[in-house]
């Protein structure tokens, strides 16, 4: 009946829990196989589970360590081939897996679509049809309310503007077609069309960049802990990890294994990078050299710079201050349980307005302040990540990517000198994809635009 | 008391552009058909502009021809000039337009009707339908003639409770002062049909001798002989030009000063007019920054001096019309022969129709043309032929014919009408078609001749010719796929002359034709020419190869659309039994009663979740049936 393959995160979005990405459809197994490092799933028996890794085919990087269940039609929930990918959990990991699958052309499932397929294939008892319909309704309503809540005013405003731009362009082409003799309407040229499509294309790319930044946020702020030896970097790390649920993932690095720790601090996901260095040697600079440590610092979204309350400011401290100049950092003055030797005024001056927090990690003091400083640094303290429901975001990004692709098709057509009425097909597709983002797919808009923009008629 | 006036398989009320196609299609399919019209001298009369075709509409004329209709053949004999429009654009939007010779058109059409066996033409005013047990069984005229019938098609155009408006003058009338049909309209209301009130308008006609053409620009027809019908072999060569002039600030001043005198601007509540066919008053008000508007002077025929002033459609008083016309360059001394006017009329809300154009309320009753809320001769003809086919099919026990949106503009038109309805007189535009690259002027025969033949409207001889053409197209494509073109001097000279980069490697002729700079004609010079095929076949091959990528993409979209069209909704479905469908969607579904899930998804207010729920519900019914 349905011929495409669909996917969705089929467990409630929660942090730290095991999450399952489910695929259903004729290509469920073959597409997973392409992304899976482990057993060849194409040859796997039905109803078996396999350990392995999901690879991002673009970067060849390991995205997630997973357990994959392969279930072949018809003895599955949907009576189609079904794959369930068990991820370590956390929004970050599971979403990364979902995005990779979507990038392979699998369609994001509509609300309740797995159940719908199960029903349509006769898997669910007839008496449950009512329940299936209720489920679709409920899930759709919920998804819509979430999508609405999630839709940032600026995003929808921008999308609307882009759509209006495209609509005017399309209307212009249309008026040339439907009213070829009306001379006061300028004939749309390839150059004009090219300019317009380039403009919109750039804006879509910008939006996708913003989305990528959003993704960085969701996947964790790359956070580096720096400081001289023995100032309490390990304690800080352990405190953050203990206070917050952490997921440890081993990623094979180029020269050695780096351990990344994900922690969620008041809704701010931190990815503590290069922490192996801190753990083993207590000194990132010492371990990897000044140049690379600069590089690490530059790539960090947030730096936690630890100073010793019980020690005077050293030349090394000053050097570190200089190294992080202009970057986003928080100064943590640790060991307040000991005698003050640090020149606080000097530190405040050098911190140039960046937050300075005092802690005694041993006595578990000042941790709250630190966490709120972290939250404030990035969200001005008031974001509620509980609202960041993932799927809708993924959907937006997917649609933006589809818009980008359609617009690139149009641009290619222009390059090839295709007639504009043919190029316009792809421009209209772009307009439709953008419309799906904001839930506006009314097709009559074009004709309305045509007659409001131009004075037409006999 | 009525008298029994006979029995027919199909009765067509009206002989306008919808009526004639309906009557001819039914009769030619073998149904004994009666056509009743108010005035035998006004068959297929063009009450508004003297032209047929143009973007989208011109393609419709060809589609009607490919189905075995008559409009194309008649216009091929009854025009003063033809032009192919949009020749500088892609193949999908090119369209032929003819300036009609109105009196000849009527004469030719009447001739065709009169000579059709199986078809009886009679003058008469139908006042009511005979409805027995909710089924339409015939009609009764004002002369008390009662005709019984298996099916009835109403094609009364703008005649139902028509009202002509000009300044403060208003009177009941059909277009061009013909008799108005009042009782039939009232009768339809009594039967429970929902009617709406639309309006349209027409400009003044002036005497050609009083026009100073030297102040206008000539608009000649194309030199190349062209035809709408695939069967036409004789072409009119002595063409007559049209002329172009403009309104100016004085024209606008006259209109602005007298705006309150216009019937449509006097503050009275009126029917809805079409946005794409605005009166000159509308244009001045809505686009008041435009310094001038185009005026096309279009002769109404060879043997008449009446000239249609396209662009000056108006309901201003006659006195103002004189002033307005004479403010236009070239028309300073123009004599108006007929003044312009607006006309209001009753139209049937078209969501009351099945896609076959049979009414949902009364089986056996069909409606087609302007009564269904459309405007335009071509839109009328399109519905006419489909209503004729389906009415006859019903009588003859054949399957109904419903064209989908990927098959024809006719399909787009009817689907839009019965699925979405319309709140203004509906006109076809190319932008209404999702798959317009497939709905081309050049391939109407390839799309529809087969269907026309199946239902018996395309004679064997024509069909054989069509099959031959189709084969030649396929064979030529195959041939080009086998020919290798090597990079050599003569080839690269042709390439360079065309502005293309020279060949470096050998390439198939088929693939070379896809290059933007190249065409069939150019590639033909590089290979052994195929002397056996016509220019039409070459054109077809060229288009199919050149736009292959886009056509393929469109076909994929169509395949997805058709999957949803194939999911039929049982006709006994009770939407109130489906929990979960949103209230608005339920109301719309109950009203439209779509035949397929695809059609349901196009109803505004029915969202994807409703469609999903509907699918589940239908499937539940199917499972239940299998279980039983």
Tab-separated table of C-alpha atoms in Angstrom, chain B residues 4 7 12 16 66 92 130 167 174 179 192 207 324 356 377 423 456 506 522 555 590:
chain	number	residue	atom	x	y	z
B	4	UNK	CA	-46.334	14.461	-24.906
B	7	UNK	CA	-38.812	10.610	-25.694
B	12	UNK	CA	-29.642	19.362	-23.744
B	16	UNK	CA	-24.185	27.725	-26.428
B	66	UNK	CA	-8.722	15.283	-29.206
B	92	UNK	CA	4.281	23.859	-21.921
B	130	UNK	CA	-39.821	16.343	-14.802
B	167	UNK	CA	-25.772	53.097	-15.304
B	174	UNK	CA	-30.046	37.367	-21.299
B	179	UNK	CA	-34.984	36.393	-23.605
B	192	UNK	CA	-33.285	22.358	-3.443
B	207	UNK	CA	-18.178	51.054	-36.126
B	324	UNK	CA	-15.066	57.579	-22.501
B	356	UNK	CA	-19.091	13.533	-14.059
B	377	UNK	CA	-16.299	29.788	-24.164
B	423	UNK	CA	-16.504	32.337	-5.319
B	456	UNK	CA	-16.712	6.306	-29.784
B	506	UNK	CA	31.267	10.784	-29.238
B	522	UNK	CA	20.237	21.249	-35.491
B	555	UNK	CA	5.425	11.962	-13.915
B	590	UNK	CA	-20.306	15.869	3.643
